[in-house]
Structure formats: C-alpha cells, structure tokens
PDB file of C-alpha atoms and ligand atoms in Angstrom:
ATOM      1  CA  MET G   1      90.833 120.256 113.308  1.00  0.00           C
ATOM      2  CA  ILE G   2      90.428 116.774 111.814  1.00  0.00           C
ATOM      3  CA  PRO G   3      90.594 114.166 114.592  1.00  0.00           C
ATOM      4  CA  ALA G   4      93.459 111.703 114.307  1.00  0.00           C
ATOM      5  CA  GLU G   5      91.107 108.850 115.063  1.00  0.00           C
ATOM      6  CA  LEU G   6      87.843 107.701 116.632  1.00  0.00           C
ATOM      7  CA  LEU G   7      88.091 104.692 118.941  1.00  0.00           C
ATOM      8  CA  THR G   8      85.259 102.274 119.732  1.00  0.00           C
ATOM      9  CA  ALA G   9      85.271  99.019 121.698  1.00  0.00           C
ATOM     10  CA  ARG G  10      86.450  96.988 118.706  1.00  0.00           C
ATOM     11  CA  LEU G  11      87.444  99.498 116.045  1.00  0.00           C
ATOM     12  CA  ARG G  12      89.804 102.309 115.158  1.00  0.00           C
ATOM     13  CA  LEU G  13      88.497 104.827 112.620  1.00  0.00           C
ATOM     14  CA  ARG G  14      91.071 107.124 111.064  1.00  0.00           C
ATOM     15  CA  PRO G  15      91.676 109.213 107.926  1.00  0.00           C
ATOM     16  CA  ALA G  16      92.687 107.212 104.844  1.00  0.00           C
ATOM     17  CA  GLU G  17      96.350 106.821 103.889  1.00  0.00           C
ATOM     18  CA  PRO G  18      98.023 105.665 100.634  1.00  0.00           C
ATOM     19  CA  GLY G  19      99.036 102.413 102.379  1.00  0.00           C
ATOM     20  CA  ASP G  20      95.351 101.419 102.715  1.00  0.00           C
ATOM     21  CA  LEU G  21      95.125 100.548  99.019  1.00  0.00           C
ATOM     22  CA  ALA G  22      95.418  96.758  99.209  1.00  0.00           C
ATOM     23  CA  ASP G  23      92.960  96.339 102.088  1.00  0.00           C
ATOM     24  CA  LEU G  24      90.427  98.705 100.509  1.00  0.00           C
ATOM     25  CA  HIS G  25      90.749  96.910  97.166  1.00  0.00           C
ATOM     26  CA  ALA G  26      89.866  93.645  98.903  1.00  0.00           C
ATOM     27  CA  VAL G  27      86.566  95.339  99.865  1.00  0.00           C
ATOM     28  CA  PHE G  28      85.856  97.137  96.565  1.00  0.00           C
ATOM     29  CA  ARG G  29      86.620  94.148  94.352  1.00  0.00           C
ATOM     30  CA  ASP G  30      84.189  91.928  96.311  1.00  0.00           C
ATOM     31  CA  ALA G  31      80.944  91.378  94.383  1.00  0.00           C
ATOM     32  CA  ARG G  32      78.968  90.764  97.603  1.00  0.00           C
ATOM     33  CA  ALA G  33      80.070  94.085  99.124  1.00  0.00           C
ATOM     34  CA  MET G  34      79.429  95.948  95.839  1.00  0.00           C
ATOM     35  CA  ARG G  35      76.047  94.446  95.016  1.00  0.00           C
ATOM     36  CA  TYR G  36      74.148  97.684  95.755  1.00  0.00           C
ATOM     37  CA  TRP G  37      77.030 100.181  95.429  1.00  0.00           C
ATOM     38  CA  SER G  38      76.965 103.016  92.906  1.00  0.00           C
ATOM     39  CA  THR G  39      79.589 101.286  90.722  1.00  0.00           C
ATOM     40  CA  PRO G  40      80.290  97.653  89.763  1.00  0.00           C
ATOM     41  CA  PRO G  41      83.025  95.796  91.711  1.00  0.00           C
ATOM     42  CA  HIS G  42      86.499  97.158  90.996  1.00  0.00           C
ATOM     43  CA  ALA G  43      88.118  94.991  88.352  1.00  0.00           C
ATOM     44  CA  ASP G  44      91.572  96.479  88.867  1.00  0.00           C
ATOM     45  CA  LEU G  45      93.597  98.185  91.560  1.00  0.00           C
ATOM     46  CA  GLU G  46      93.613 101.554  89.762  1.00  0.00           C
ATOM     47  CA  GLN G  47      89.877 102.001  90.360  1.00  0.00           C
ATOM     48  CA  THR G  48      90.393 101.601  94.109  1.00  0.00           C
ATOM     49  CA  ARG G  49      93.435 103.906  93.947  1.00  0.00           C
ATOM     50  CA  ASP G  50      91.173 106.552  92.417  1.00  0.00           C
ATOM     51  CA  VAL G  51      88.615 106.192  95.266  1.00  0.00           C
ATOM     52  CA  LEU G  52      91.404 106.314  97.860  1.00  0.00           C
ATOM     53  CA  ASP G  53      93.060 109.367  96.237  1.00  0.00           C
ATOM     54  CA  ARG G  54      89.701 111.170  96.267  1.00  0.00           C
ATOM     55  CA  MET G  55      89.156 110.314  99.938  1.00  0.00           C
ATOM     56  CA  ILE G  56      92.597 111.650 100.834  1.00  0.00           C
ATOM     57  CA  ALA G  57      92.223 114.815  98.712  1.00  0.00           C
ATOM     58  CA  ALA G  58      88.633 115.635  99.765  1.00  0.00           C
ATOM     59  CA  PRO G  59      88.308 119.154 101.268  1.00  0.00           C
ATOM     60  CA  PRO G  60      88.084 118.816 105.087  1.00  0.00           C
ATOM     61  CA  GLY G  61      85.314 121.428 105.293  1.00  0.00           C
ATOM     62  CA  GLU G  62      83.050 119.402 103.001  1.00  0.00           C
ATOM     63  CA  SER G  63      84.092 115.844 103.729  1.00  0.00           C
ATOM     64  CA  ARG G  64      84.814 113.549 106.688  1.00  0.00           C
ATOM     65  CA  ASP G  65      85.479 109.956 105.720  1.00  0.00           C
ATOM     66  CA  PHE G  66      87.203 107.299 107.844  1.00  0.00           C
ATOM     67  CA  VAL G  67      88.747 103.940 107.102  1.00  0.00           C
ATOM     68  CA  ILE G  68      87.649 101.302 109.617  1.00  0.00           C
ATOM     69  CA  GLU G  69      90.481  99.313 111.162  1.00  0.00           C
ATOM     70  CA  ARG G  70      90.032  96.135 113.172  1.00  0.00           C
ATOM     71  CA  GLN G  71      93.017  94.419 114.726  1.00  0.00           C
ATOM     72  CA  GLY G  72      95.345  96.438 112.503  1.00  0.00           C
ATOM     73  CA  ARG G  73      93.585  95.605 109.229  1.00  0.00           C
ATOM     74  CA  VAL G  74      91.334  97.958 107.239  1.00  0.00           C
ATOM     75  CA  ILE G  75      87.934  96.266 106.866  1.00  0.00           C
ATOM     76  CA  GLY G  76      86.008  99.109 105.238  1.00  0.00           C
ATOM     77  CA  LYS G  77      85.144 102.760 105.365  1.00  0.00           C
ATOM     78  CA  ALA G  78      82.427 105.001 106.810  1.00  0.00           C
ATOM     79  CA  GLY G  79      81.630 108.700 106.806  1.00  0.00           C
ATOM     80  CA  CYS G  80      80.620 111.496 104.486  1.00  0.00           C
ATOM     81  CA  TYR G  81      82.595 111.701 101.255  1.00  0.00           C
ATOM     82  CA  ARG G  82      80.512 114.840 100.809  1.00  0.00           C
ATOM     83  CA  LEU G  83      78.536 116.214 103.734  1.00  0.00           C
ATOM     84  CA  PRO G  84      75.773 115.628 104.690  1.00  0.00           C
ATOM     85  CA  GLU G  85      75.388 112.265 102.880  1.00  0.00           C
ATOM     86  CA  ILE G  86      76.632 109.263 104.786  1.00  0.00           C
ATOM     87  CA  GLY G  87      78.175 106.187 103.177  1.00  0.00           C
ATOM     88  CA  TYR G  88      79.777 102.968 104.390  1.00  0.00           C
ATOM     89  CA  ILE G  89      81.031  99.604 103.243  1.00  0.00           C
ATOM     90  CA  LEU G  90      82.503  96.654 105.120  1.00  0.00           C
ATOM     91  CA  HIS G  91      84.201  93.519 103.853  1.00  0.00           C
ATOM     92  CA  PRO G  92      81.675  90.644 104.022  1.00  0.00           C
ATOM     93  CA  ASP G  93      83.926  88.825 106.536  1.00  0.00           C
ATOM     94  CA  ALA G  94      83.000  91.631 108.967  1.00  0.00           C
ATOM     95  CA  TRP G  95      79.227  91.518 108.447  1.00  0.00           C
ATOM     96  CA  GLY G  96      76.735  90.247 111.033  1.00  0.00           C
ATOM     97  CA  GLN G  97      78.761  91.238 114.113  1.00  0.00           C
ATOM     98  CA  GLY G  98      77.399  94.714 114.804  1.00  0.00           C
ATOM     99  CA  LEU G  99      80.596  96.335 113.544  1.00  0.00           C
ATOM    100  CA  ALA G 100      78.848  98.704 111.127  1.00  0.00           C
ATOM    101  CA  THR G 101      76.479  99.840 113.888  1.00  0.00           C
ATOM    102  CA  GLU G 102      79.481 100.385 116.177  1.00  0.00           C
ATOM    103  CA  ALA G 103      81.425 102.354 113.555  1.00  0.00           C
ATOM    104  CA  LEU G 104      78.496 104.481 112.396  1.00  0.00           C
ATOM    105  CA  THR G 105      77.416 105.341 115.954  1.00  0.00           C
ATOM    106  CA  ALA G 106      80.847 106.880 116.536  1.00  0.00           C
ATOM    107  CA  VAL G 107      80.958 108.549 113.107  1.00  0.00           C
ATOM    108  CA  ILE G 108      77.500 110.120 113.484  1.00  0.00           C
ATOM    109  CA  ALA G 109      78.287 111.529 116.945  1.00  0.00           C
ATOM    110  CA  HIS G 110      81.489 112.981 115.511  1.00  0.00           C
ATOM    111  CA  LEU G 111      79.768 114.497 112.472  1.00  0.00           C
ATOM    112  CA  PHE G 112      77.118 116.296 114.543  1.00  0.00           C
ATOM    113  CA  ALA G 113      79.816 117.536 116.943  1.00  0.00           C
ATOM    114  CA  ALA G 114      82.197 118.679 114.200  1.00  0.00           C
ATOM    115  CA  PHE G 115      79.850 120.299 111.685  1.00  0.00           C
ATOM    116  CA  PRO G 116      76.875 122.659 112.109  1.00  0.00           C
ATOM    117  CA  ILE G 117      74.596 120.392 110.092  1.00  0.00           C
ATOM    118  CA  ALA G 118      70.926 119.902 111.017  1.00  0.00           C
ATOM    119  CA  THR G 119      70.490 116.577 109.221  1.00  0.00           C
ATOM    120  CA  LEU G 120      72.498 113.660 107.857  1.00  0.00           C
ATOM    121  CA  THR G 121      71.167 111.949 104.732  1.00  0.00           C
ATOM    122  CA  ALA G 122      71.508 108.570 103.032  1.00  0.00           C
ATOM    123  CA  ASP G 123      70.704 107.230  99.544  1.00  0.00           C
ATOM    124  CA  VAL G 124      70.098 103.459  99.520  1.00  0.00           C
ATOM    125  CA  ASP G 125      69.043 100.916  96.918  1.00  0.00           C
ATOM    126  CA  PRO G 126      65.602  99.680  98.071  1.00  0.00           C
ATOM    127  CA  ARG G 127      66.834  96.074  97.704  1.00  0.00           C
ATOM    128  CA  ASN G 128      69.691  96.698 100.175  1.00  0.00           C
ATOM    129  CA  ALA G 129      68.001  95.235 103.264  1.00  0.00           C
ATOM    130  CA  ALA G 130      71.166  95.149 105.419  1.00  0.00           C
ATOM    131  CA  SER G 131      71.840  98.837 104.830  1.00  0.00           C
ATOM    132  CA  LEU G 132      68.215  99.826 105.483  1.00  0.00           C
ATOM    133  CA  ALA G 133      68.221  97.779 108.717  1.00  0.00           C
ATOM    134  CA  LEU G 134      71.454  99.454 109.804  1.00  0.00           C
ATOM    135  CA  LEU G 135      70.060 102.951 109.147  1.00  0.00           C
ATOM    136  CA  ALA G 136      66.821 102.119 110.995  1.00  0.00           C
ATOM    137  CA  ARG G 137      68.890 100.944 114.002  1.00  0.00           C
ATOM    138  CA  LEU G 138      70.756 104.256 113.896  1.00  0.00           C
ATOM    139  CA  GLY G 139      67.486 106.242 113.894  1.00  0.00           C
ATOM    140  CA  PHE G 140      67.265 107.273 110.232  1.00  0.00           C
ATOM    141  CA  GLY G 141      63.784 107.618 108.723  1.00  0.00           C
ATOM    142  CA  GLU G 142      62.692 107.465 105.095  1.00  0.00           C
ATOM    143  CA  THR G 143      61.981 110.826 103.458  1.00  0.00           C
ATOM    144  CA  HIS G 144      61.191 109.855  99.850  1.00  0.00           C
ATOM    145  CA  ARG G 145      61.960 107.512  96.950  1.00  0.00           C
ATOM    146  CA  ALA G 146      62.957 107.931  93.327  1.00  0.00           C
ATOM    147  CA  ARG G 147      63.283 105.564  90.368  1.00  0.00           C
ATOM    148  CA  ARG G 148      66.196 105.073  87.971  1.00  0.00           C
ATOM    149  CA  THR G 149      68.629 107.241  89.948  1.00  0.00           C
ATOM    150  CA  TRP G 150      71.843 105.281  89.291  1.00  0.00           C
ATOM    151  CA  LEU G 151      73.074 103.548  86.155  1.00  0.00           C
ATOM    152  CA  VAL G 152      75.350 100.810  87.517  1.00  0.00           C
ATOM    153  CA  GLY G 153      76.999  98.906  84.694  1.00  0.00           C
ATOM    154  CA  GLU G 154      74.050  98.238  82.378  1.00  0.00           C
ATOM    155  CA  ALA G 155      71.300  98.376  84.998  1.00  0.00           C
ATOM    156  CA  TRP G 156      69.257 101.260  86.341  1.00  0.00           C
ATOM    157  CA  CYS G 157      68.801 101.242  90.141  1.00  0.00           C
ATOM    158  CA  ASP G 158      66.335 103.087  92.375  1.00  0.00           C
ATOM    159  CA  SER G 159      66.865 105.071  95.587  1.00  0.00           C
ATOM    160  CA  VAL G 160      65.327 105.290  99.034  1.00  0.00           C
ATOM    161  CA  TYR G 161      66.351 108.550 100.693  1.00  0.00           C
ATOM    162  CA  LEU G 162      66.633 108.679 104.474  1.00  0.00           C
ATOM    163  CA  ALA G 163      67.511 111.333 107.030  1.00  0.00           C
ATOM    164  CA  LEU G 164      68.632 111.630 110.637  1.00  0.00           C
ATOM    165  CA  ASP G 165      68.138 114.955 112.433  1.00  0.00           C
ATOM    166  CA  ARG G 166      70.589 116.324 114.962  1.00  0.00           C
ATOM    167  CA  PRO G 167      69.489 115.102 118.421  1.00  0.00           C
ATOM    168  CA  PRO G 168      67.251 117.690 120.167  1.00  0.00           C
ATOM    169  CA  GLY G 169      69.180 120.028 122.453  1.00  0.00           C
ATOM    170  CA  ASP G 170      72.495 119.152 120.820  1.00  0.00           C
ATOM    171  CA  GLY G 171      73.740 122.499 119.582  1.00  0.00           C
ATOM    172  CA  SER G 172      77.425 121.653 119.535  1.00  0.00           C
ATOM    173  CA  ALA G 173      79.561 122.330 116.485  1.00  0.00           C
ATOM    174  CA  SER G 174      83.215 122.230 117.457  1.00  0.00           C
ATOM    175  CA  ARG G 175      85.831 120.921 115.071  1.00  0.00           C
TER     176      ARG G 175
HETATM  177  C1  COA D 201      75.473  97.751 105.094  1.00  0.00           C
HETATM  178  C2  COA D 201      76.463  96.902 105.904  1.00  0.00           C
HETATM  179  C3  COA D 201      77.606  97.790 106.380  1.00  0.00           C
HETATM  180  C4  COA D 201      75.696  96.350 107.116  1.00  0.00           C
HETATM  181  O1  COA D 201      76.539  95.441 107.817  1.00  0.00           O
HETATM  182  P1  COA D 201      75.938  94.545 109.006  1.00  0.00           P
HETATM  183  O2  COA D 201      77.019  93.693 109.467  1.00  0.00           O
HETATM  184  O3  COA D 201      74.654  93.937 108.566  1.00  0.00           O
HETATM  185  O4  COA D 201      75.533  95.656 110.045  1.00  0.00           O
HETATM  186  P2  COA D 201      75.769  95.691 111.609  1.00  0.00           P
HETATM  187  O5  COA D 201      77.184  95.965 111.908  1.00  0.00           O
HETATM  188  O6  COA D 201      74.809  96.670 112.130  1.00  0.00           O
HETATM  189  O7  COA D 201      75.444  94.251 112.098  1.00  0.00           O
HETATM  190  C5  COA D 201      74.130  93.837 112.314  1.00  0.00           C
HETATM  191  C6  COA D 201      74.102  92.354 112.363  1.00  0.00           C
HETATM  192  O8  COA D 201      75.084  91.895 113.283  1.00  0.00           O
HETATM  193  C7  COA D 201      74.436  91.107 114.319  1.00  0.00           C
HETATM  194  N1  COA D 201      75.166  91.352 115.556  1.00  0.00           N
HETATM  195  C8  COA D 201      76.027  90.484 116.125  1.00  0.00           C
HETATM  196  N2  COA D 201      76.585  91.029 117.188  1.00  0.00           N
HETATM  197  C9  COA D 201      76.072  92.286 117.320  1.00  0.00           C
HETATM  198  C10 COA D 201      76.288  93.358 118.226  1.00  0.00           C
HETATM  199  N3  COA D 201      77.156  93.256 119.253  1.00  0.00           N
HETATM  200  N4  COA D 201      75.613  94.526 118.040  1.00  0.00           N
HETATM  201  C11 COA D 201      74.746  94.667 117.009  1.00  0.00           C
HETATM  202  N5  COA D 201      74.522  93.684 116.095  1.00  0.00           N
HETATM  203  C12 COA D 201      75.173  92.506 116.262  1.00  0.00           C
HETATM  204  C13 COA D 201      73.007  91.596 114.292  1.00  0.00           C
HETATM  205  O9  COA D 201      72.145  90.611 114.815  1.00  0.00           O
HETATM  206  C14 COA D 201      72.785  91.817 112.837  1.00  0.00           C
HETATM  207  O10 COA D 201      72.627  90.582 112.156  1.00  0.00           O
HETATM  208  P3  COA D 201      71.427  90.360 111.135  1.00  0.00           P
HETATM  209  O11 COA D 201      71.646  91.328 110.017  1.00  0.00           O
HETATM  210  O12 COA D 201      71.587  88.943 110.723  1.00  0.00           O
HETATM  211  O13 COA D 201      70.179  90.662 111.918  1.00  0.00           O
HETATM  212  C15 COA D 201      77.027  95.732 105.068  1.00  0.00           C
HETATM  213  O14 COA D 201      75.952  94.920 104.647  1.00  0.00           O
HETATM  214  C16 COA D 201      77.806  96.183 103.848  1.00  0.00           C
HETATM  215  O15 COA D 201      78.975  96.545 103.923  1.00  0.00           O
HETATM  216  N6  COA D 201      77.162  96.147 102.652  1.00  0.00           N
HETATM  217  C17 COA D 201      77.831  96.463 101.409  1.00  0.00           C
HETATM  218  C18 COA D 201      78.030  97.959 101.199  1.00  0.00           C
HETATM  219  C19 COA D 201      76.732  98.709 101.174  1.00  0.00           C
HETATM  220  O16 COA D 201      75.735  98.252 100.618  1.00  0.00           O
HETATM  221  N7  COA D 201      76.757  99.900 101.784  1.00  0.00           N
HETATM  222  C20 COA D 201      75.592 100.748 101.882  1.00  0.00           C
HETATM  223  C21 COA D 201      75.354 101.539 100.658  1.00  0.00           C
HETATM  224  S1  COA D 201      73.931 102.605 100.918  1.00  0.00           S
END
C-alpha cells in the first residue's frame, strides 16, 4: 500500500496531486534549482504539468515519489521516479536549512522498508557540490563516473554515480 504521507519534524511528504502544479512550477522554472538538472528550466507551465502528470501516473511498483510540503506549501520533491534511482529538488528559498537531509532521511528509510531493493542509486553532475554533499551526509558512496551522459539544452554534462546499500541486518520489505 502506498503511504498517505511521511511526517518529519518540519515537513510533510505525500504523493503528488494535480493541485501541486503552481508550486512545483515555481521550483522547475527557477534557473538556480535547475542548474544541474537533466533539463533546462521550465519556460512554461505545460512542461511542469507533464512532469506532474508523469509523477501521478507512475506505476506504484516501480516508482515512489513524494512532494515536499512545508507549512502547507510544496517546496520541492524527493523520491524515486523509477526505482532504485533517487532524485530530489527544493526551491532555493528552502536551501541551507537541512530540509533536504530531513526529507531524504525519511524517504530512504521508507524506500528500504517498502521495496526489496539492495541498493539505492544516484546520478549527479560532478559540478553539483550541494547534491554531492547531501548524498555524502546520507551515506552514499561514489561507484563510478561517465562523460557526456546528458545533453541539456546545447551542453553535454557528465555524471557521478553513487550508491547506498540497505543497512546491514535490515531485511524488511513491507509495503
Ligand atoms: C541538492 C539540494 C536539495 C541540497 O539542498 P541543501 O539545502 O544544500 O541540503 P540540506 O537540506 O542537506 O542542507 C544542508 C545545508 O543546510 C545547513 N543546515 C542548517 N540547518 C541544518 C540542520 N538542522 N540540519 C542539517 N543541515 C542544516 C547545513 O549547514 C548545510 O549548509 P551548507 O551547504 O552551507 O553547508 C539543493 O541544492 C537543490 O535543490 N538543488 C537543485 C536540484 C538538484 O540539483 N538536485 C539534485 C540532482 S542530482
């Protein structure tokens, strides 16, 4: 069963809804937030609607993505659009407060509890220092690198691949 929500000290994480469009667009149109994303910033609302529709329609057995709500406003998203690769984005107003660490700690615990996966993975632009610092804090380690993995707009970008193994002795897999 998909959980209705995950609660942390400051955040509510829940499945995406059609009404999240405006708040998510505020994140996806922001050039600072999208600097190392796999697409350029969203120039119009329809691009964000497409992302949101895909999140909502994603098969629950292969996907577990959450919008991140703080004080009733959606400030970003975190989870696996496709298991086992983790992804996340926060509005820049929410950076530097430990909110991504807080959200991802809850999401990762949920993912290992809900799915029989041995390892979570991440694919990060090597220039994305904030994301690499976040993953290091969460216990991810680098596995390998590759060049020219993403064509974003006109520019080729590289990838650092990281992984986090299921904690030892944690055999749970209840949905
Ligand atoms: C990646 C991203 C989510 C990281 O956000 P973040 O705010 O740096 O991450 P955290 O929530 O872990 O916050 C850590 C910062 O908050 C500070 N902080 C303040 N209070 C804190 C607390 N209670 N607990 C932990 N950290 C705290 C830390 O000192 C740290 O600051 P620093 O980076 O100046 O050292 C954010 O940069 C982002 O959305 N980027 C754009 C999207 C993106 O690139 N996604 C990844 C694609 S692979």
